[in-house]
PDB file of C-alpha atoms in Angstrom:
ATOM      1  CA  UNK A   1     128.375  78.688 102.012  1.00 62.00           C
ATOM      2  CA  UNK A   2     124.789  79.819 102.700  1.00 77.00           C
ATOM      3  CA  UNK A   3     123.160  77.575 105.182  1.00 88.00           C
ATOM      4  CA  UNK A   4     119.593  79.315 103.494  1.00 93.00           C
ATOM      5  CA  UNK A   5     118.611  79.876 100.413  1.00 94.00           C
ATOM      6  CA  UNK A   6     115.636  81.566  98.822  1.00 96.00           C
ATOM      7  CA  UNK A   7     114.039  81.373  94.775  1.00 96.00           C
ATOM      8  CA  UNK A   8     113.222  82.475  93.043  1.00 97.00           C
ATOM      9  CA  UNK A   9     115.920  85.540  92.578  1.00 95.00           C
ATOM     10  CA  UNK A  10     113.158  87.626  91.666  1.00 97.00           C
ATOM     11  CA  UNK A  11     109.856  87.725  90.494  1.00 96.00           C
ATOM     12  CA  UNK A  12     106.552  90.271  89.442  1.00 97.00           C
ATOM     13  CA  UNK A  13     103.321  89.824  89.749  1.00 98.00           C
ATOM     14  CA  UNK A  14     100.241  91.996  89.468  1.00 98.00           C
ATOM     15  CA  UNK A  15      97.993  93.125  92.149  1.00 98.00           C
ATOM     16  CA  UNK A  16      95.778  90.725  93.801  1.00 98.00           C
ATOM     17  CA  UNK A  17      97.387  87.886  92.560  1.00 98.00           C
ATOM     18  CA  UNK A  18      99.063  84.945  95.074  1.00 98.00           C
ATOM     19  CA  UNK A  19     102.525  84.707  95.211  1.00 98.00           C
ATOM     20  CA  UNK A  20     104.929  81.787  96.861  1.00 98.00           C
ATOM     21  CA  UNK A  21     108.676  81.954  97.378  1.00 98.00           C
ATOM     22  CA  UNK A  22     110.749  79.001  98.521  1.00 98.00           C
ATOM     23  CA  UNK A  23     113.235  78.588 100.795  1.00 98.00           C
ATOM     24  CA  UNK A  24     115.745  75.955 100.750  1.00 97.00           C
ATOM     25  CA  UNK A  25     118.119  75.041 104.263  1.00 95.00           C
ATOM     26  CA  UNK A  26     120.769  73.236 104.811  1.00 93.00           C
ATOM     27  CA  UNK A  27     120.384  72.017 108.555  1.00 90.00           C
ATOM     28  CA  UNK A  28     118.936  70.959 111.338  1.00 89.00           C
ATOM     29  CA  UNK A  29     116.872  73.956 112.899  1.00 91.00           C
ATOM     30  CA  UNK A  30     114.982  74.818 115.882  1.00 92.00           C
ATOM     31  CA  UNK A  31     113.145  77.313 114.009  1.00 93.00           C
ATOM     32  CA  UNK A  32     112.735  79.326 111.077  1.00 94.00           C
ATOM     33  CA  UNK A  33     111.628  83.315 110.467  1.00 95.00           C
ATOM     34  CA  UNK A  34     110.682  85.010 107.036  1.00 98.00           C
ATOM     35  CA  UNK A  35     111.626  88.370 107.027  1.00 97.00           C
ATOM     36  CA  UNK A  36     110.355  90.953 104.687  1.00 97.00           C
ATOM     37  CA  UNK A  37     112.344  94.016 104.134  1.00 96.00           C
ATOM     38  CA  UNK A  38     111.391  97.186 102.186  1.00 96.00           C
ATOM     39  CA  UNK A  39     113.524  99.799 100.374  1.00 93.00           C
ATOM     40  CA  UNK A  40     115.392 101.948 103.206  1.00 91.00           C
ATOM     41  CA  UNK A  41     114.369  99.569 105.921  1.00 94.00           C
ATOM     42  CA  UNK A  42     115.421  97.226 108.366  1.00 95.00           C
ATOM     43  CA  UNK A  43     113.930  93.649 108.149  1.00 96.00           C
ATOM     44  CA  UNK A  44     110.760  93.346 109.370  1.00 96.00           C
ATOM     45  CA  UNK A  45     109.498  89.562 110.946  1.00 96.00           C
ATOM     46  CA  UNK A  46     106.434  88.226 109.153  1.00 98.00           C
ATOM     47  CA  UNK A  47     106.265  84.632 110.904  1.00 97.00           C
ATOM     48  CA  UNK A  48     108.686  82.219 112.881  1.00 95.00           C
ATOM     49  CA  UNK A  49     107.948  78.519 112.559  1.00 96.00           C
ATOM     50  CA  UNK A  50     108.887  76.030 115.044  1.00 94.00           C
ATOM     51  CA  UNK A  51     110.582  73.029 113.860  1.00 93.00           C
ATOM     52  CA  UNK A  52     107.609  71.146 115.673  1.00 95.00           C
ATOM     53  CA  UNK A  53     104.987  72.868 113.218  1.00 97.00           C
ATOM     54  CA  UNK A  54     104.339  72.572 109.833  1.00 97.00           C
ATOM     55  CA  UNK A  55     102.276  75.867 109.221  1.00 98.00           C
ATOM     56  CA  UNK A  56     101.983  79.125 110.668  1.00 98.00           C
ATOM     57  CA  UNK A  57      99.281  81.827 108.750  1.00 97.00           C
ATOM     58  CA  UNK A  58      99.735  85.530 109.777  1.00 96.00           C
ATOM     59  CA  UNK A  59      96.546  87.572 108.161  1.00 97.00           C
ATOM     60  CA  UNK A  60      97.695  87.034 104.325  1.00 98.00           C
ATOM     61  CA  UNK A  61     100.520  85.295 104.636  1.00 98.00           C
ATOM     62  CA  UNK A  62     101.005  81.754 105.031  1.00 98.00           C
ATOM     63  CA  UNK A  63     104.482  79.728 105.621  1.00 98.00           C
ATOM     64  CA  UNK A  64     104.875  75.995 105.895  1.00 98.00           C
ATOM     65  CA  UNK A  65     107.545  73.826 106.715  1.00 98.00           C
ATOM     66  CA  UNK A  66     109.159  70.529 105.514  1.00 97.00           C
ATOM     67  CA  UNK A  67     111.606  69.476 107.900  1.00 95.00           C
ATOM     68  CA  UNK A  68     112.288  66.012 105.888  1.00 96.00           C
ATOM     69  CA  UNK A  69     112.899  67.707 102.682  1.00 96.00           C
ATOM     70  CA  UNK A  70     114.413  70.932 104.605  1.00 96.00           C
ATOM     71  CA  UNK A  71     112.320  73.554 102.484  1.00 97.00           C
ATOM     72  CA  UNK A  72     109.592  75.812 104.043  1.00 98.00           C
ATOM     73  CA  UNK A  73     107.528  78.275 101.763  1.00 98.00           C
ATOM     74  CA  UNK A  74     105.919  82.023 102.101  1.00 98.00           C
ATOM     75  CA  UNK A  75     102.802  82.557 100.356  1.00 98.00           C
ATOM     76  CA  UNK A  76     101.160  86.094  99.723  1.00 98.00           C
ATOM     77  CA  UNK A  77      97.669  85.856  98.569  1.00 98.00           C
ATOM     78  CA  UNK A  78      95.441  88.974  97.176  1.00 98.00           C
ATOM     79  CA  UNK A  79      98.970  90.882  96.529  1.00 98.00           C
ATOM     80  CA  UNK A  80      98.742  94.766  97.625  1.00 98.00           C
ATOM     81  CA  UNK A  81     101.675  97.091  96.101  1.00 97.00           C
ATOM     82  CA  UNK A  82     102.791  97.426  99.543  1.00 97.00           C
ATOM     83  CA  UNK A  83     104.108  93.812  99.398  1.00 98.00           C
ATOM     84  CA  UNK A  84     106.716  94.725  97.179  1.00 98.00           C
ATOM     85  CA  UNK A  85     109.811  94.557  99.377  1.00 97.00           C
ATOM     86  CA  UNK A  86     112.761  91.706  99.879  1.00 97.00           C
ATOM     87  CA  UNK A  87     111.649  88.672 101.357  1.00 98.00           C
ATOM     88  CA  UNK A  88     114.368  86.667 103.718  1.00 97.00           C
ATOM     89  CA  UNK A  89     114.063  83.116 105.021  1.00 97.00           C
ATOM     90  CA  UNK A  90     116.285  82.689 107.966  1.00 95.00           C
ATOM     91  CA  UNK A  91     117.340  79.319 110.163  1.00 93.00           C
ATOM     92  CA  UNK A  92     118.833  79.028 113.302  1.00 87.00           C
ATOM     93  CA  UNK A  93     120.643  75.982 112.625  1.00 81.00           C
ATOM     94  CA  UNK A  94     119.805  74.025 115.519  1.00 76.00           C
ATOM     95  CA  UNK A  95     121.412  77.074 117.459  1.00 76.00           C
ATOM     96  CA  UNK A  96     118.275  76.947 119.454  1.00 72.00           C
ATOM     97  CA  UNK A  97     117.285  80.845 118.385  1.00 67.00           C
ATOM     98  CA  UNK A  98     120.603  82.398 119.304  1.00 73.00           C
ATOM     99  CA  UNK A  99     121.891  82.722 115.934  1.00 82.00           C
ATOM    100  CA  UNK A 100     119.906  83.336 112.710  1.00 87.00           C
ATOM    101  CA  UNK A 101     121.472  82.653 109.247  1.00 91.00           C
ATOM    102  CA  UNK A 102     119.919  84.399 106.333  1.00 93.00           C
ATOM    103  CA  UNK A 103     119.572  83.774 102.647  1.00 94.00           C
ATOM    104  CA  UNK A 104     120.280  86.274 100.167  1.00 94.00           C
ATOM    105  CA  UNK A 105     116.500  86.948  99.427  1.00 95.00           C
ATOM    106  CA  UNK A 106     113.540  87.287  97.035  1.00 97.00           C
ATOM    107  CA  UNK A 107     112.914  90.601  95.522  1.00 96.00           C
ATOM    108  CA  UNK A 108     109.191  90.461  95.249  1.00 98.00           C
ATOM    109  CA  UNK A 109     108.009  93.218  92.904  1.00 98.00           C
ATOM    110  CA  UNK A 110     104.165  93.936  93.157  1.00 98.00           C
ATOM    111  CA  UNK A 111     102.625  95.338  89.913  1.00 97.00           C
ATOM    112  CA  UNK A 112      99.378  97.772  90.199  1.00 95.00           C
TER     113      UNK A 112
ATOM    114  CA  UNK B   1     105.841  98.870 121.609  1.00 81.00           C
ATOM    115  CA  UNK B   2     109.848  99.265 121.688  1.00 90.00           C
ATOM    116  CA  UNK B   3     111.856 100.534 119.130  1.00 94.00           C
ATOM    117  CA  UNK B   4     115.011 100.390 117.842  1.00 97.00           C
ATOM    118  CA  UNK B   5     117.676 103.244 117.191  1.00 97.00           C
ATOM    119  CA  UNK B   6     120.475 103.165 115.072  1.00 98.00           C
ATOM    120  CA  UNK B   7     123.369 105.949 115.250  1.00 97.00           C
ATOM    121  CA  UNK B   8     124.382 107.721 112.667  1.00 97.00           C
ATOM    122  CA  UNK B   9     121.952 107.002 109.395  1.00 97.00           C
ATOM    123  CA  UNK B  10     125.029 107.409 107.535  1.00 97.00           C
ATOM    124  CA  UNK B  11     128.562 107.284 107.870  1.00 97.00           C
ATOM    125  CA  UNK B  12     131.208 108.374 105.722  1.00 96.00           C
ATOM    126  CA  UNK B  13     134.475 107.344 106.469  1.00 94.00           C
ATOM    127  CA  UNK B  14     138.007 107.479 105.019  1.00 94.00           C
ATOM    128  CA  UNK B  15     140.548 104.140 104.571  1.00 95.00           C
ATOM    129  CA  UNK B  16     142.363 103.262 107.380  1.00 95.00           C
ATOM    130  CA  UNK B  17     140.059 105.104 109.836  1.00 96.00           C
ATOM    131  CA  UNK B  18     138.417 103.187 112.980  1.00 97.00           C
ATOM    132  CA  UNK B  19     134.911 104.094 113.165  1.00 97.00           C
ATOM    133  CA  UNK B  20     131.800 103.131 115.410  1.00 97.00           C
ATOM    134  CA  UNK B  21     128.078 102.536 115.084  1.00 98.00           C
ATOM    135  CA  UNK B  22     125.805 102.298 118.166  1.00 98.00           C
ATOM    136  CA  UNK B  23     122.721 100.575 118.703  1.00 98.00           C
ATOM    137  CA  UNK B  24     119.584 101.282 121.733  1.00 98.00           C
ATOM    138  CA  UNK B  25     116.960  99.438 121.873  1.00 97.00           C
ATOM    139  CA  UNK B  26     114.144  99.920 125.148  1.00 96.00           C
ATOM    140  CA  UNK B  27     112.769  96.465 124.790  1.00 95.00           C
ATOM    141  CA  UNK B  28     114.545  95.232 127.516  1.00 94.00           C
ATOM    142  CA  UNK B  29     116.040  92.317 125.618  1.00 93.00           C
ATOM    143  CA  UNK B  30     118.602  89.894 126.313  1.00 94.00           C
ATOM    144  CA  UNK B  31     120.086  89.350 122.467  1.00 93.00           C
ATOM    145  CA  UNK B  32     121.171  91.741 120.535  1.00 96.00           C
ATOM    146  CA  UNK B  33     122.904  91.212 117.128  1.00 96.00           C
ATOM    147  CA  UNK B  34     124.815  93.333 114.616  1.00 97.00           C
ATOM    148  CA  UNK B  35     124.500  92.332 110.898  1.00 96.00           C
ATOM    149  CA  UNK B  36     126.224  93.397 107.498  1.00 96.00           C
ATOM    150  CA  UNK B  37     124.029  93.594 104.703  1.00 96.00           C
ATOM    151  CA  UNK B  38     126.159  93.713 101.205  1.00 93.00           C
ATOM    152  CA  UNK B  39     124.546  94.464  97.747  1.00 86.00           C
ATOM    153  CA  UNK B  40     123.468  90.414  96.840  1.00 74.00           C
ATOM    154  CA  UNK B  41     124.874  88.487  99.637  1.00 78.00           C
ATOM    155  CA  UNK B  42     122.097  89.023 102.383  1.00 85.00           C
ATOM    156  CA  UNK B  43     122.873  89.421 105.948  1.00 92.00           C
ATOM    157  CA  UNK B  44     125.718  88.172 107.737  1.00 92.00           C
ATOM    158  CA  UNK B  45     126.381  87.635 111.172  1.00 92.00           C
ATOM    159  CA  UNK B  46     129.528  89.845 112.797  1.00 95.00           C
ATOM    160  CA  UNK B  47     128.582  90.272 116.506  1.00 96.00           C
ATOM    161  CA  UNK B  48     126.554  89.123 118.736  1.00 94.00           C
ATOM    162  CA  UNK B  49     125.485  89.383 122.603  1.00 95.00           C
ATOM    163  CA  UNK B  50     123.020  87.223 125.164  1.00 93.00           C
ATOM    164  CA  UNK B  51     123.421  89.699 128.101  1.00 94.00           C
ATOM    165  CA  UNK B  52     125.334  92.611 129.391  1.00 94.00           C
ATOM    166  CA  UNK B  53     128.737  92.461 128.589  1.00 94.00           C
ATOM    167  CA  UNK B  54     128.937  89.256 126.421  1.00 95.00           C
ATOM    168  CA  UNK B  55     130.027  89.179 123.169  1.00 96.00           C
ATOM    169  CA  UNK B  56     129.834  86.181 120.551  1.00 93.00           C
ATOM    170  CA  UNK B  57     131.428  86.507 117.172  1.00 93.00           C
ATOM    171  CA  UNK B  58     129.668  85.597 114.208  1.00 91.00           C
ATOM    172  CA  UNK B  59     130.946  84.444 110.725  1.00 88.00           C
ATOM    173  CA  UNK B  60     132.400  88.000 109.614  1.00 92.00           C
ATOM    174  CA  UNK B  61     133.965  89.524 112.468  1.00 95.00           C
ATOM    175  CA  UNK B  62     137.456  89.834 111.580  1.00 96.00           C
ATOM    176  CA  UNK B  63     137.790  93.873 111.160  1.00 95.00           C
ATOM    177  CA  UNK B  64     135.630  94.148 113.624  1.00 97.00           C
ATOM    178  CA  UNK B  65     135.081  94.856 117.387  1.00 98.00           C
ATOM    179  CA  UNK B  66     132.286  95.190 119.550  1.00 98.00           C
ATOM    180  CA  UNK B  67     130.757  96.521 123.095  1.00 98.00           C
ATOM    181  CA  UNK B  68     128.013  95.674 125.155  1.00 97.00           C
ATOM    182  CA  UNK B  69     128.271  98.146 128.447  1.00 93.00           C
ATOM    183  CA  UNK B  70     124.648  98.409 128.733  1.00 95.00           C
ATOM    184  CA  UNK B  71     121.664  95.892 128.236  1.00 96.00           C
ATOM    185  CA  UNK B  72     120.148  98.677 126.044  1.00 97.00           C
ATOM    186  CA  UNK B  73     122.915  99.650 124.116  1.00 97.00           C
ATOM    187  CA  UNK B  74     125.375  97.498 121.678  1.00 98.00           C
ATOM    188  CA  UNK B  75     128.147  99.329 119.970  1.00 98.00           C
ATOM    189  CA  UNK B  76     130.592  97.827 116.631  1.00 98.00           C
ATOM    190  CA  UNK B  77     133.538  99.448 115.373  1.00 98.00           C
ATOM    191  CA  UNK B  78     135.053  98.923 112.506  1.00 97.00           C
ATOM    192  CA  UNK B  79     138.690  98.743 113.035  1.00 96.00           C
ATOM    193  CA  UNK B  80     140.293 100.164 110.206  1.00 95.00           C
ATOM    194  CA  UNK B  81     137.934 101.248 107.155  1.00 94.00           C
ATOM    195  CA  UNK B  82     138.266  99.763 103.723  1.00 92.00           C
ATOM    196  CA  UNK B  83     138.811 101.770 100.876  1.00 89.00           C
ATOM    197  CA  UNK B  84     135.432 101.599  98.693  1.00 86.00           C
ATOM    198  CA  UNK B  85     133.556  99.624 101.189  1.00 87.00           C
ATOM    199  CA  UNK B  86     129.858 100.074 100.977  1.00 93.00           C
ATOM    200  CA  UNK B  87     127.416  98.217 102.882  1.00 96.00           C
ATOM    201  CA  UNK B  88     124.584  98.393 105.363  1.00 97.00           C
ATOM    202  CA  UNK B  89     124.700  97.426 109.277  1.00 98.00           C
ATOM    203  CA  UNK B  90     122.067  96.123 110.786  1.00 97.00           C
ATOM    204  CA  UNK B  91     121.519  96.095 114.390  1.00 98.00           C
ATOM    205  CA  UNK B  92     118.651  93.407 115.882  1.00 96.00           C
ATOM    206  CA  UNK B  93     117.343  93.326 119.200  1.00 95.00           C
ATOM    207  CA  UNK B  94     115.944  89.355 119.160  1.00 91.00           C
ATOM    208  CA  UNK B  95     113.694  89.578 115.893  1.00 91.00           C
ATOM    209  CA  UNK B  96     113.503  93.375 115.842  1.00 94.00           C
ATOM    210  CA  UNK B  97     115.428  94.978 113.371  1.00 96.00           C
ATOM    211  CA  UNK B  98     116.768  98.818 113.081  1.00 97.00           C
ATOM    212  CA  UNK B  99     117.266 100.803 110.361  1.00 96.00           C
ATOM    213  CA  UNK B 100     120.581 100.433 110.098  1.00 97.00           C
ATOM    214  CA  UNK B 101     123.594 102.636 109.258  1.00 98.00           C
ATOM    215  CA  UNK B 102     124.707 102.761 105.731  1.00 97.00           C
ATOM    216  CA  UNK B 103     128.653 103.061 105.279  1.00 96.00           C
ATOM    217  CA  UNK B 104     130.681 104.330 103.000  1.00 95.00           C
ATOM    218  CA  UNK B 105     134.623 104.780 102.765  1.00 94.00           C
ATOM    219  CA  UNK B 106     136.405 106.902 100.482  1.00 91.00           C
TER     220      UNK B 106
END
Protein backbone atom coordinates (compact mmCIF):
# COMPACT_ATOMS: atom_id res chain seq x y z
CA UNK A 1 0.00 0.00 0.00
CA UNK A 2 1.24 3.57 -0.56
CA UNK A 3 3.01 4.84 2.46
CA UNK A 4 2.18 8.64 0.60
CA UNK A 5 -0.51 9.92 -0.78
CA UNK A 6 -1.30 13.12 -2.62
CA UNK A 7 -5.10 15.06 -3.52
CA UNK A 8 -6.35 16.09 -5.03
CA UNK A 9 -6.02 13.63 -8.30
CA UNK A 10 -6.06 16.59 -10.33
CA UNK A 11 -6.92 19.98 -10.50
CA UNK A 12 -6.92 23.51 -12.95
CA UNK A 13 -6.55 26.67 -12.16
CA UNK A 14 -5.95 29.89 -14.04
CA UNK A 15 -2.91 31.96 -14.11
CA UNK A 16 -1.93 33.87 -11.14
CA UNK A 17 -4.09 32.20 -8.96
CA UNK A 18 -2.73 30.14 -5.55
CA UNK A 19 -2.90 26.67 -5.58
CA UNK A 20 -2.39 23.96 -2.51
CA UNK A 21 -2.09 20.19 -2.83
CA UNK A 22 -2.06 17.85 0.14
CA UNK A 23 -0.19 15.15 1.01
CA UNK A 24 -1.21 12.50 3.28
CA UNK A 25 1.68 9.78 5.01
CA UNK A 26 1.47 6.98 6.67
CA UNK A 27 4.67 6.96 8.99
CA UNK A 28 7.08 8.09 10.96
CA UNK A 29 9.62 10.19 8.77
CA UNK A 30 12.85 11.85 9.01
CA UNK A 31 11.96 14.00 6.23
CA UNK A 32 9.83 14.79 3.47
CA UNK A 33 10.55 16.18 -0.41
CA UNK A 34 7.88 17.53 -2.98
CA UNK A 35 8.85 16.80 -6.25
CA UNK A 36 7.51 18.42 -9.30
CA UNK A 37 7.80 16.68 -12.54
CA UNK A 38 6.99 17.99 -16.06
CA UNK A 39 5.94 16.19 -19.27
CA UNK A 40 9.17 14.21 -20.61
CA UNK A 41 11.08 14.85 -17.45
CA UNK A 42 12.60 13.44 -14.57
CA UNK A 43 11.39 14.73 -11.11
CA UNK A 44 12.66 17.75 -10.19
CA UNK A 45 13.08 18.64 -6.01
CA UNK A 46 11.16 21.76 -5.03
CA UNK A 47 11.72 21.56 -1.07
CA UNK A 48 12.70 18.83 1.61
CA UNK A 49 11.30 19.36 5.09
CA UNK A 50 12.83 18.06 8.13
CA UNK A 51 10.66 16.30 10.47
CA UNK A 52 12.00 18.98 13.06
CA UNK A 53 10.37 21.91 10.91
CA UNK A 54 7.11 22.83 10.22
CA UNK A 55 7.68 25.14 7.08
CA UNK A 56 10.08 25.50 4.45
CA UNK A 57 9.27 28.52 1.53
CA UNK A 58 11.36 28.20 -1.71
CA UNK A 59 10.67 31.64 -3.87
CA UNK A 60 6.79 30.80 -4.61
CA UNK A 61 6.36 27.86 -3.11
CA UNK A 62 5.61 27.13 0.33
CA UNK A 63 5.31 23.50 2.14
CA UNK A 64 4.40 22.86 5.73
CA UNK A 65 4.33 20.00 7.81
CA UNK A 66 2.07 18.30 10.44
CA UNK A 67 3.84 15.59 11.95
CA UNK A 68 0.82 14.88 14.57
CA UNK A 69 -1.74 14.66 11.94
CA UNK A 70 0.98 13.18 9.33
CA UNK A 71 -0.08 15.61 6.38
CA UNK A 72 2.27 18.32 4.94
CA UNK A 73 1.01 20.72 2.09
CA UNK A 74 2.59 22.52 -1.23
CA UNK A 75 1.30 25.81 -2.00
CA UNK A 76 1.90 27.71 -5.41
CA UNK A 77 0.96 31.27 -5.24
CA UNK A 78 0.75 33.80 -8.43
CA UNK A 79 0.49 30.46 -10.74
CA UNK A 80 2.75 30.83 -14.07
CA UNK A 81 1.83 28.19 -16.99
CA UNK A 82 5.12 26.79 -16.36
CA UNK A 83 3.78 25.28 -13.09
CA UNK A 84 1.79 22.93 -14.85
CA UNK A 85 3.62 19.65 -14.28
CA UNK A 86 3.02 16.50 -11.68
CA UNK A 87 3.56 17.29 -8.25
CA UNK A 88 5.00 14.26 -5.87
CA UNK A 89 5.16 14.23 -2.08
CA UNK A 90 7.68 11.74 -0.97
CA UNK A 91 8.65 10.29 2.81
CA UNK A 92 11.44 8.51 3.91
CA UNK A 93 9.74 6.58 6.44
CA UNK A 94 11.94 7.04 9.25
CA UNK A 95 14.62 5.46 6.80
CA UNK A 96 16.68 8.39 7.80
CA UNK A 97 16.93 9.71 3.86
CA UNK A 98 18.06 6.42 2.38
CA UNK A 99 14.88 5.46 0.94
CA UNK A 100 12.14 7.75 -0.45
CA UNK A 101 8.54 6.46 -0.98
CA UNK A 102 6.42 8.37 -3.39
CA UNK A 103 2.75 9.01 -3.89
CA UNK A 104 1.12 8.67 -7.07
CA UNK A 105 0.88 12.54 -7.61
CA UNK A 106 -1.09 15.71 -8.41
CA UNK A 107 -1.46 16.67 -11.96
CA UNK A 108 -1.52 20.39 -11.59
CA UNK A 109 -2.82 21.94 -14.82
CA UNK A 110 -2.10 25.78 -15.10
CA UNK A 111 -4.65 27.68 -17.28
CA UNK A 112 -3.41 31.03 -19.23
CA UNK B 1 26.31 21.89 -11.30
CA UNK B 2 26.24 17.93 -11.99
CA UNK B 3 24.07 16.23 -14.15
CA UNK B 4 22.60 13.20 -14.67
CA UNK B 5 22.69 10.78 -17.80
CA UNK B 6 20.47 8.18 -18.60
CA UNK B 7 21.31 5.46 -21.44
CA UNK B 8 19.34 4.79 -23.99
CA UNK B 9 16.17 7.45 -24.09
CA UNK B 10 14.33 4.58 -25.30
CA UNK B 11 14.38 1.03 -25.38
CA UNK B 12 12.50 -1.34 -27.29
CA UNK B 13 12.68 -4.72 -26.37
CA UNK B 14 11.11 -8.10 -27.24
CA UNK B 15 9.49 -10.78 -24.42
CA UNK B 16 11.76 -12.89 -22.89
CA UNK B 17 14.81 -10.71 -23.70
CA UNK B 18 17.31 -9.47 -20.78
CA UNK B 19 18.00 -5.94 -21.29
CA UNK B 20 20.04 -3.11 -19.43
CA UNK B 21 19.79 0.59 -18.65
CA UNK B 22 22.79 2.56 -17.30
CA UNK B 23 22.97 5.47 -15.24
CA UNK B 24 26.27 8.37 -14.72
CA UNK B 25 26.00 10.85 -12.71
CA UNK B 26 29.44 13.39 -11.93
CA UNK B 27 28.13 14.58 -8.65
CA UNK B 28 30.22 12.50 -6.80
CA UNK B 29 27.42 11.00 -4.74
CA UNK B 30 27.16 8.24 -2.44
CA UNK B 31 23.25 7.08 -3.22
CA UNK B 32 22.08 6.31 -6.16
CA UNK B 33 18.57 4.86 -6.84
CA UNK B 34 16.72 3.31 -9.78
CA UNK B 35 12.90 3.89 -9.93
CA UNK B 36 9.89 2.55 -12.12
CA UNK B 37 7.44 4.99 -12.96
CA UNK B 38 4.02 3.19 -14.32
CA UNK B 39 1.08 5.14 -15.94
CA UNK B 40 -0.96 6.05 -12.28
CA UNK B 41 1.00 4.29 -9.72
CA UNK B 42 3.96 6.84 -9.16
CA UNK B 43 7.41 5.77 -8.53
CA UNK B 44 8.54 2.71 -7.04
CA UNK B 45 11.59 1.71 -5.55
CA UNK B 46 13.60 -1.42 -7.42
CA UNK B 47 17.32 -0.79 -6.62
CA UNK B 48 19.21 0.96 -4.68
CA UNK B 49 23.03 1.70 -3.67
CA UNK B 50 24.95 3.79 -0.63
CA UNK B 51 28.48 3.28 -2.12
CA UNK B 52 30.48 1.44 -4.66
CA UNK B 53 29.45 -1.88 -5.05
CA UNK B 54 26.39 -2.08 -2.68
CA UNK B 55 23.21 -2.88 -3.69
CA UNK B 56 19.81 -2.64 -1.62
CA UNK B 57 16.60 -3.90 -3.09
CA UNK B 58 13.62 -1.95 -2.97
CA UNK B 59 9.88 -2.98 -3.04
CA UNK B 60 9.82 -4.11 -6.88
CA UNK B 61 12.90 -5.83 -7.59
CA UNK B 62 11.92 -9.20 -8.45
CA UNK B 63 12.75 -9.25 -12.44
CA UNK B 64 15.32 -7.30 -11.77
CA UNK B 65 19.14 -7.05 -11.26
CA UNK B 66 21.48 -4.44 -10.68
CA UNK B 67 25.36 -3.15 -10.74
CA UNK B 68 27.23 -0.66 -9.08
CA UNK B 69 31.10 -1.06 -10.45
CA UNK B 70 31.69 2.54 -10.30
CA UNK B 71 30.64 5.39 -7.81
CA UNK B 72 29.52 7.26 -10.99
CA UNK B 73 27.81 4.74 -12.73
CA UNK B 74 24.67 2.38 -11.64
CA UNK B 75 23.43 -0.11 -14.13
CA UNK B 76 19.64 -2.34 -13.92
CA UNK B 77 18.75 -5.06 -16.09
CA UNK B 78 15.77 -6.34 -16.59
CA UNK B 79 15.98 -10.01 -16.57
CA UNK B 80 13.62 -11.27 -18.91
CA UNK B 81 11.22 -8.59 -20.67
CA UNK B 82 7.48 -8.71 -20.33
CA UNK B 83 5.36 -8.87 -23.14
CA UNK B 84 3.46 -5.33 -23.35
CA UNK B 85 5.34 -3.81 -20.56
CA UNK B 86 5.53 -0.08 -20.74
CA UNK B 87 6.92 2.06 -18.19
CA UNK B 88 9.51 4.67 -17.37
CA UNK B 89 12.92 4.15 -15.27
CA UNK B 90 14.12 6.55 -13.35
CA UNK B 91 17.57 6.78 -12.19
CA UNK B 92 18.34 9.33 -8.94
CA UNK B 93 21.55 10.33 -7.75
CA UNK B 94 20.38 11.49 -3.87
CA UNK B 95 17.50 14.03 -4.88
CA UNK B 96 18.63 14.45 -8.49
CA UNK B 97 16.66 12.85 -10.92
CA UNK B 98 17.48 11.78 -14.77
CA UNK B 99 15.48 11.65 -17.52
CA UNK B 100 14.90 8.35 -17.53
CA UNK B 101 14.58 5.57 -20.13
CA UNK B 102 11.20 4.78 -21.41
CA UNK B 103 10.61 0.91 -22.17
CA UNK B 104 8.70 -0.82 -24.24
CA UNK B 105 8.36 -4.69 -25.07
CA UNK B 106 6.73 -6.14 -27.93
Amino acid sequence: SQLAEENPWALSVHEGESVTVNCSYKTSITALQWYRQKSGEGPAQLILIRSNEREKRNGRLRATLDTSSQSSSLSITATRCEDTAVYFCATDANTGYQNFYFGKGTSLTVIP
Amino acid sequence: GGIITQTPKFLIGQEGQKLTLKCQQNFNHDTMYWYRQDSGKGLRLIYYSITENDLQKGDLSEGYDASREKKSSFSLTVTSAQKNEMAVFLCASRQYFGPGTRLTVL
